[in-house]
């Protein structure tokens, strides 16, 4: 009898991904989710909400002084967003690669921004840019009770079948 596996190292890493208002309005939520599922990440939190300016200014605290900040607030509050927490090995860095360059003009084809967007002020998705950023953003957007730890059906022991 082998002891229960704890998974690959770093398998519990988590990041925050959001489909921004343009992504929701363009019916891209499913395609964004599909890419993260298909890559092999685990969805542990999901909600749709209308973002407040207060939440946004916390989320984008490093950008408050930027000239484009007022437009960014207008964009991000222009409709609901779908915000998610994804879990898995190296998920923070891999999500950034999947999302692509901030400016869609620079984003490679095959990335979400490279496949679905043309302008930096309508770039469809957000993904945390570092481990520390991910922890900060997850706490900002989610209560701990709304993040679910779950196991895959193919991990059940024979005694449960
Ligand atoms: P990121 O979303 O790739 O992490 P950040 O530099 O953190 O990039 O910028 C946050 C968001 O602010 C971008 O995704 C984009 O929507 C918006 N943004 C960034 N730079 C510009 C700009 O030069 N003009 C307009 N919007 C911008």
Coordinates of N, CA and C and ligand atoms in Angstrom, one line a residue:
X1 N 0.8 -1.2 0.0 CA 0.0 0.0 0.0 C 0.9 1.2 0.0
X2 N 0.7 2.1 -1.0 CA 1.5 3.3 -1.1 C 0.8 4.4 -0.4
X3 N 1.5 5.3 0.3 CA 0.9 6.5 0.9 C 0.3 7.4 -0.1
X4 N -0.7 8.1 0.3 CA -1.4 9.0 -0.6 C -0.5 10.0 -1.2
X5 N -0.6 10.2 -2.5 CA 0.3 11.1 -3.2 C -0.1 12.5 -2.9
X6 N 0.9 13.4 -2.7 CA 0.6 14.8 -2.5 C 0.8 15.6 -3.8
X7 N 1.0 14.9 -4.9 CA 1.1 15.6 -6.2 C 2.5 16.1 -6.5
X8 N 2.7 16.7 -7.7 CA 3.9 17.3 -8.1 C 4.3 18.5 -7.2
X9 N 5.6 18.7 -7.1 CA 6.0 19.9 -6.3 C 5.4 21.2 -6.9
X10 N 4.9 22.0 -6.1 CA 4.4 23.3 -6.6 C 3.0 23.1 -7.2
X11 N 2.4 22.0 -7.0 CA 1.1 21.7 -7.7 C 0.0 22.5 -7.1
X12 N 0.2 23.1 -5.9 CA -0.8 23.9 -5.2 C -0.7 25.4 -5.5
X13 N 0.2 25.8 -6.4 CA 0.3 27.2 -6.7 C -1.0 27.7 -7.3
X14 N -1.3 28.9 -6.9 CA -2.6 29.5 -7.4 C -2.4 30.9 -8.1
X15 N -3.2 31.2 -9.0 CA -3.2 32.6 -9.6 C -4.6 33.1 -9.9
X16 N -4.6 34.4 -10.0 CA -5.9 35.0 -10.3 C -6.0 35.4 -11.8
X17 N -7.0 34.9 -12.5 CA -7.3 35.2 -13.9 C -8.7 35.9 -14.0
X18 N -8.8 36.9 -14.8 CA -10.1 37.6 -15.0 C -10.4 37.8 -16.4
X19 N -11.6 37.5 -16.8 CA -12.1 37.9 -18.1 C -12.6 39.3 -18.0
X20 N -12.0 40.3 -18.6 CA -12.4 41.7 -18.5 C -13.7 42.0 -19.2
X21 N -14.3 43.2 -19.0 CA -15.6 43.4 -19.6 C -15.7 43.2 -21.1
X22 N -14.7 43.5 -21.8 CA -14.8 43.3 -23.3 C -14.8 41.8 -23.6
X23 N -14.1 41.0 -22.8 CA -14.1 39.6 -23.0 C -15.5 39.0 -22.7
X24 N -16.2 39.5 -21.6 CA -17.5 39.0 -21.3 C -18.5 39.4 -22.4
X25 N -18.4 40.7 -22.8 CA -19.3 41.2 -23.8 C -19.2 40.5 -25.2
X26 N -17.9 40.0 -25.5 CA -17.7 39.4 -26.7 C -17.8 37.8 -26.6
X27 N -18.4 37.4 -25.5 CA -18.7 35.9 -25.3 C -17.5 35.0 -25.3
X28 N -16.4 35.6 -24.7 CA -15.1 34.8 -24.8 C -14.9 34.1 -23.5
X29 N -15.8 34.1 -22.5 CA -15.6 33.5 -21.2 C -15.3 32.0 -21.4
X30 N -16.1 31.3 -22.2 CA -15.9 29.9 -22.3 C -14.6 29.5 -22.9
X31 N -14.1 30.3 -23.9 CA -12.9 30.0 -24.6 C -11.7 30.2 -23.6
X32 N -11.8 31.2 -22.8 CA -10.7 31.5 -21.8 C -10.7 30.3 -20.8
X33 N -11.8 29.9 -20.3 CA -11.9 28.8 -19.3 C -11.4 27.5 -20.0
X34 N -11.8 27.3 -21.2 CA -11.4 26.1 -22.0 C -9.8 26.0 -22.1
X35 N -9.2 27.1 -22.3 CA -7.7 27.0 -22.5 C -7.0 26.6 -21.2
X36 N -7.6 27.2 -20.0 CA -6.9 26.8 -18.8 C -7.2 25.4 -18.4
X37 N -8.5 24.9 -18.6 CA -8.8 23.5 -18.4 C -7.9 22.6 -19.2
X38 N -7.9 22.9 -20.5 CA -7.2 22.0 -21.4 C -5.7 22.0 -21.2
X39 N -5.1 23.1 -20.6 CA -3.7 23.1 -20.3 C -3.4 22.2 -19.1
X40 N -4.4 22.0 -18.3 CA -4.2 21.0 -17.2 C -4.4 21.7 -15.8
X41 N -4.8 22.9 -15.8 CA -5.0 23.6 -14.5 C -6.4 23.3 -13.9
X42 N -6.5 23.5 -12.6 CA -7.7 23.2 -11.8 C -8.4 24.5 -11.4
X43 N -9.7 24.6 -11.7 CA -10.4 25.7 -11.3 C -10.8 25.6 -9.8
X44 N -10.4 26.5 -9.0 CA -10.8 26.4 -7.5 C -11.6 27.6 -7.0
X45 N -11.9 28.6 -7.9 CA -12.8 29.7 -7.5 C -13.3 30.4 -8.8
X46 N -14.5 30.8 -8.8 CA -15.1 31.5 -10.0 C -16.3 32.4 -9.6
X47 N -16.3 33.6 -10.0 CA -17.5 34.4 -9.8 C -17.6 35.5 -10.9
X48 N -18.8 36.0 -11.1 CA -19.0 37.1 -12.0 C -19.5 38.3 -11.1
X49 N -18.9 39.5 -11.4 CA -19.3 40.7 -10.6 C -19.1 42.0 -11.4
X50 N -19.8 43.0 -11.0 CA -19.6 44.3 -11.4 C -18.5 44.9 -10.5
X51 N -17.4 45.3 -11.0 CA -16.3 45.8 -10.1 C -16.5 47.2 -9.7
X52 N -16.2 47.5 -8.4 CA -16.3 48.8 -7.9 C -15.0 49.5 -8.1
X53 N -15.0 50.9 -8.1 CA -13.8 51.7 -8.3 C -12.8 51.4 -7.2
X54 N -13.3 51.2 -6.0 CA -12.5 50.9 -4.8 C -11.7 49.6 -5.0
X55 N -12.4 48.6 -5.4 CA -11.7 47.3 -5.6 C -10.6 47.5 -6.7
X56 N -11.0 48.2 -7.8 CA -10.1 48.3 -8.9 C -8.9 49.1 -8.5
X57 N -9.1 50.2 -7.7 CA -7.9 51.0 -7.3 C -6.9 50.2 -6.4
X58 N -7.5 49.2 -5.6 CA -6.6 48.3 -4.9 C -5.9 47.4 -5.8
X59 N -6.7 46.8 -6.7 CA -6.1 45.8 -7.7 C -5.0 46.4 -8.5
X60 N -5.2 47.6 -9.0 CA -4.3 48.3 -9.9 C -3.5 49.4 -9.1
X61 N -3.2 49.2 -7.8 CA -2.6 50.2 -7.0 C -1.3 50.7 -7.6
X62 N -0.6 49.9 -8.3 CA 0.7 50.3 -8.9 C 0.5 51.2 -10.2
X63 N -0.7 51.3 -10.7 CA -1.0 52.0 -11.9 C -1.7 53.3 -11.7
X64 N -2.0 53.6 -10.4 CA -2.9 54.8 -10.2 C -2.3 56.1 -10.7
X65 N -1.0 56.2 -10.8 CA -0.4 57.4 -11.3 C -0.2 57.5 -12.9
X66 N -0.6 56.4 -13.5 CA -0.3 56.3 -15.0 C -1.4 57.2 -15.7
X67 N -1.0 57.8 -16.8 CA -1.9 58.7 -17.6 C -3.1 57.9 -18.1
X68 N -3.0 56.6 -18.3 CA -4.2 55.9 -18.8 C -5.1 55.4 -17.7
X69 N -4.7 55.6 -16.4 CA -5.5 55.0 -15.3 C -7.0 55.4 -15.4
X70 N -7.4 56.7 -15.6 CA -8.8 57.0 -15.7 C -9.6 56.1 -16.8
X71 N -8.9 56.0 -17.9 CA -9.5 55.2 -19.0 C -9.6 53.7 -18.6
X72 N -8.6 53.2 -17.8 CA -8.6 51.9 -17.4 C -9.7 51.6 -16.4
X73 N -10.0 52.6 -15.5 CA -11.1 52.4 -14.6 C -12.5 52.4 -15.4
X74 N -12.6 53.3 -16.4 CA -13.8 53.3 -17.2 C -14.0 52.0 -17.9
X75 N -12.9 51.5 -18.5 CA -13.0 50.2 -19.2 C -13.4 49.0 -18.2
X76 N -12.7 49.0 -17.1 CA -12.9 47.8 -16.2 C -14.2 47.9 -15.5
X77 N -14.9 49.0 -15.4 CA -16.2 49.1 -14.8 C -17.3 49.2 -15.8
X78 N -17.0 49.0 -17.1 CA -18.0 49.2 -18.1 C -19.0 48.0 -18.2
X79 N -18.7 46.9 -17.5 CA -19.6 45.8 -17.5 C -19.0 44.8 -16.5
X80 N -19.8 43.6 -16.3 CA -19.3 42.6 -15.4 C -18.0 42.0 -15.9
X81 N -17.2 41.5 -14.9 CA -16.0 40.7 -15.2 C -16.3 39.3 -14.6
X82 N -15.5 38.3 -15.1 CA -15.6 36.9 -14.6 C -14.2 36.7 -14.0
X83 N -14.1 36.5 -12.7 CA -12.8 36.3 -12.1 C -12.7 34.9 -11.5
X84 N -11.5 34.4 -11.7 CA -11.2 32.9 -11.4 C -9.9 32.8 -10.7
X85 N -9.9 31.7 -9.9 CA -8.6 31.2 -9.3 C -8.3 29.9 -9.9
X86 N -7.1 29.8 -10.5 CA -6.6 28.5 -11.1 C -5.4 28.0 -10.3
X87 N -5.4 26.7 -10.2 CA -4.3 26.1 -9.4 C -3.5 25.1 -10.3
X88 N -2.2 25.0 -10.0 CA -1.4 23.9 -10.7 C 0.0 24.3 -10.7
X89 N 0.8 23.4 -11.2 CA 2.3 23.5 -11.3 C 2.6 24.8 -12.1
X90 N 3.4 25.7 -11.5 CA 3.9 26.9 -12.2 C 2.8 27.7 -12.8
X91 N 1.6 27.7 -12.2 CA 0.4 28.4 -12.9 C 0.6 29.9 -13.1
X92 N 1.4 30.5 -12.2 CA 1.5 32.0 -12.3 C 2.2 32.3 -13.6
X93 N 3.4 31.7 -13.8 CA 4.2 32.0 -15.0 C 3.5 31.5 -16.3
X94 N 3.0 30.3 -16.2 CA 2.4 29.7 -17.4 C 1.1 30.5 -17.8
X95 N 0.4 31.0 -16.9 CA -0.8 31.8 -17.2 C -0.4 33.1 -18.0
X96 N 0.7 33.7 -17.5 CA 1.2 34.9 -18.2 C 1.6 34.6 -19.7
X97 N 2.2 33.4 -19.9 CA 2.6 33.0 -21.2 C 1.3 32.8 -22.0
X98 N 0.3 32.1 -21.4 CA -0.9 31.9 -22.2 C -1.7 33.1 -22.5
X99 N -1.6 34.1 -21.6 CA -2.4 35.4 -21.8 C -1.7 36.2 -22.9
X100 N -0.3 36.3 -22.8 CA 0.4 37.0 -23.8 C 0.7 38.4 -23.4
X101 N 1.5 39.1 -24.3 CA 2.0 40.5 -24.0 C 0.8 41.4 -23.6
X102 N 1.1 42.4 -22.7 CA 0.1 43.4 -22.4 C -0.5 44.1 -23.6
X103 N 0.4 44.4 -24.5 CA -0.1 45.1 -25.7 C -0.4 44.1 -26.8
X104 N -1.6 43.9 -27.2 CA -2.0 42.8 -28.2 C -1.2 43.0 -29.5
X105 N -0.7 44.1 -29.8 CA 0.1 44.3 -31.0 C 1.4 43.5 -30.9
X106 N 1.9 43.3 -29.7 CA 3.1 42.5 -29.4 C 2.8 41.1 -29.1
X107 N 1.6 40.8 -28.8 CA 1.2 39.4 -28.3 C 1.3 38.4 -29.4
X108 N 1.9 37.3 -29.2 CA 2.1 36.2 -30.2 C 0.7 35.6 -30.5
X109 N 0.5 35.2 -31.7 CA -0.6 34.3 -32.1 C -0.5 33.0 -31.2
X110 N -1.7 32.5 -30.8 CA -1.6 31.4 -29.9 C -1.8 31.8 -28.5
X111 N -1.5 33.0 -28.1 CA -1.9 33.5 -26.8 C -3.3 34.1 -26.8
X112 N -3.9 34.2 -25.6 CA -5.3 34.7 -25.6 C -5.4 36.1 -26.2
X113 N -4.5 37.0 -25.7 CA -4.5 38.4 -26.3 C -4.1 38.4 -27.8
X114 N -3.2 37.5 -28.1 CA -2.7 37.4 -29.5 C -3.8 36.9 -30.5
X115 N -4.7 36.1 -29.9 CA -5.8 35.5 -30.8 C -7.1 36.3 -30.7
X116 N -7.3 37.1 -29.7 CA -8.6 37.7 -29.5 C -8.6 39.2 -29.4
X117 N -7.5 39.9 -29.5 CA -7.5 41.3 -29.3 C -6.5 42.1 -30.1
X118 N -6.8 43.4 -30.3 CA -5.9 44.2 -31.1 C -5.4 45.5 -30.4
X119 N -6.0 45.9 -29.2 CA -5.7 47.1 -28.6 C -5.4 47.0 -27.1
X120 N -4.4 47.6 -26.6 CA -4.0 47.5 -25.2 C -5.1 47.9 -24.2
X121 N -6.0 48.8 -24.7 CA -7.1 49.2 -23.8 C -8.3 48.3 -23.8
X122 N -8.2 47.2 -24.6 CA -9.3 46.2 -24.7 C -8.6 44.8 -24.8
X123 N -7.9 44.4 -23.8 CA -7.1 43.2 -24.0 C -7.6 42.0 -23.3
X124 N -8.9 41.9 -23.1 CA -9.7 40.7 -22.8 C -9.5 40.0 -21.5
X125 N -8.2 39.9 -21.0 CA -8.0 39.1 -19.8 C -6.9 39.8 -18.9
X126 N -7.0 39.3 -17.7 CA -6.0 39.7 -16.7 C -5.4 38.4 -16.1
X127 N -4.1 38.4 -15.8 CA -3.5 37.3 -15.0 C -2.4 37.9 -14.1
X128 N -2.4 37.4 -12.9 CA -1.4 37.9 -11.9 C 0.0 37.8 -12.5
X129 N 0.9 38.7 -12.2 CA 2.2 38.7 -12.8 C 3.3 38.1 -11.9
X130 N 3.0 37.7 -10.7 CA 4.1 37.1 -9.8 C 3.4 36.4 -8.7
X131 N 4.1 35.5 -8.0 CA 3.6 34.8 -6.9 C 3.0 35.7 -5.8
X132 N 3.8 36.8 -5.5 CA 3.3 37.7 -4.5 C 2.1 38.4 -5.0
X133 N 2.1 38.8 -6.2 CA 0.9 39.5 -6.8 C -0.3 38.6 -6.8
X134 N -0.1 37.4 -7.1 CA -1.2 36.4 -7.1 C -1.8 36.3 -5.7
X135 N -1.0 36.1 -4.7 CA -1.5 36.0 -3.3 C -2.3 37.2 -2.9
X136 N -1.7 38.4 -3.3 CA -2.4 39.7 -2.9 C -3.7 39.8 -3.6
X137 N -3.8 39.5 -4.9 CA -5.0 39.6 -5.7 C -6.0 38.6 -5.3
X138 N -5.6 37.4 -5.0 CA -6.6 36.3 -4.6 C -7.3 36.8 -3.3
X139 N -6.5 37.3 -2.4 CA -7.1 37.8 -1.1 C -8.0 38.9 -1.3
X140 N -7.7 39.8 -2.3 CA -8.5 40.9 -2.6 C -9.8 40.6 -3.2
X141 N -9.8 39.6 -4.1 CA -11.0 39.3 -4.9 C -11.9 38.2 -4.3
X142 N -11.3 37.3 -3.4 CA -12.0 36.1 -2.9 C -11.9 36.0 -1.4
X143 N -13.0 35.5 -0.8 CA -12.9 35.1 0.6 C -12.4 33.6 0.6
X144 N -11.6 33.3 1.6 CA -11.0 32.0 1.7 C -12.1 30.9 1.5
X145 N -13.3 31.1 2.1 CA -14.3 30.0 2.0 C -14.8 29.8 0.6
X146 N -14.6 30.7 -0.3 CA -15.1 30.6 -1.6 C -14.1 29.9 -2.6
X147 N -12.9 29.5 -2.0 CA -11.9 28.8 -2.8 C -12.0 27.3 -2.4
X148 N -12.3 26.4 -3.4 CA -12.6 25.0 -3.0 C -11.4 24.1 -3.4
X149 N -11.1 23.2 -2.4 CA -10.1 22.2 -2.6 C -10.8 21.0 -3.0
X150 N -10.5 20.4 -4.2 CA -11.3 19.2 -4.6 C -10.4 18.2 -5.3
X151 N -10.8 17.0 -5.3 CA -10.0 15.9 -5.9 C -10.7 15.4 -7.1
X152 N -9.9 14.9 -8.0 CA -10.4 14.3 -9.3 C -11.0 13.0 -9.1
X153 N -12.1 12.7 -9.9 CA -12.8 11.4 -9.7 C -11.9 10.2 -10.0
X154 N -10.8 10.4 -10.8 CA -9.9 9.2 -11.0 C -8.9 9.0 -9.9
X155 N -9.0 9.8 -8.8 CA -8.1 9.6 -7.6 C -8.8 8.8 -6.5
X156 N -10.1 8.5 -6.7 CA -10.8 7.8 -5.6 C -10.2 6.4 -5.4
X157 N -10.1 6.1 -4.1 CA -9.6 4.8 -3.8 C -10.6 3.7 -4.0
X158 N -10.2 2.4 -4.2 CA -11.2 1.4 -4.5 C -12.3 1.2 -3.5
X159 N -11.9 1.5 -2.2 CA -12.9 1.4 -1.2 C -14.1 2.3 -1.3
X160 N -13.9 3.4 -2.1 CA -15.0 4.4 -2.3 C -15.8 4.0 -3.4
X161 N -15.4 3.0 -4.2 CA -16.1 2.7 -5.5 C -17.2 1.7 -5.3
Ligands
LIG1 P1 -0.9 43.3 -17.5 O1 -2.4 43.4 -17.6 O2 -0.3 42.6 -18.7 O3 -0.3 42.8 -16.2 P2 -0.2 46.1 -16.6 O4 1.0 46.9 -17.0 O5 -0.4 45.6 -15.2 O6 -0.3 44.8 -17.7 O7 -1.5 47.0 -17.0 C1 -2.8 46.6 -16.6 C2 -3.8 46.9 -17.7 O8 -3.8 48.3 -17.9 C3 -3.5 46.3 -19.0 O9 -3.8 44.9 -19.1 C4 -4.3 47.2 -19.9 O10 -5.6 46.8 -19.9 C5 -4.1 48.5 -19.3 N1 -3.0 49.3 -19.9 C6 -1.7 49.1 -19.7 N2 -0.9 49.9 -20.4 C7 -1.8 50.7 -21.1 C8 -1.7 51.8 -22.0 O11 -0.6 52.2 -22.3 N3 -2.8 52.3 -22.5 C9 -4.0 51.9 -22.1 N4 -4.2 50.9 -21.3 C10 -3.1 50.3 -20.7

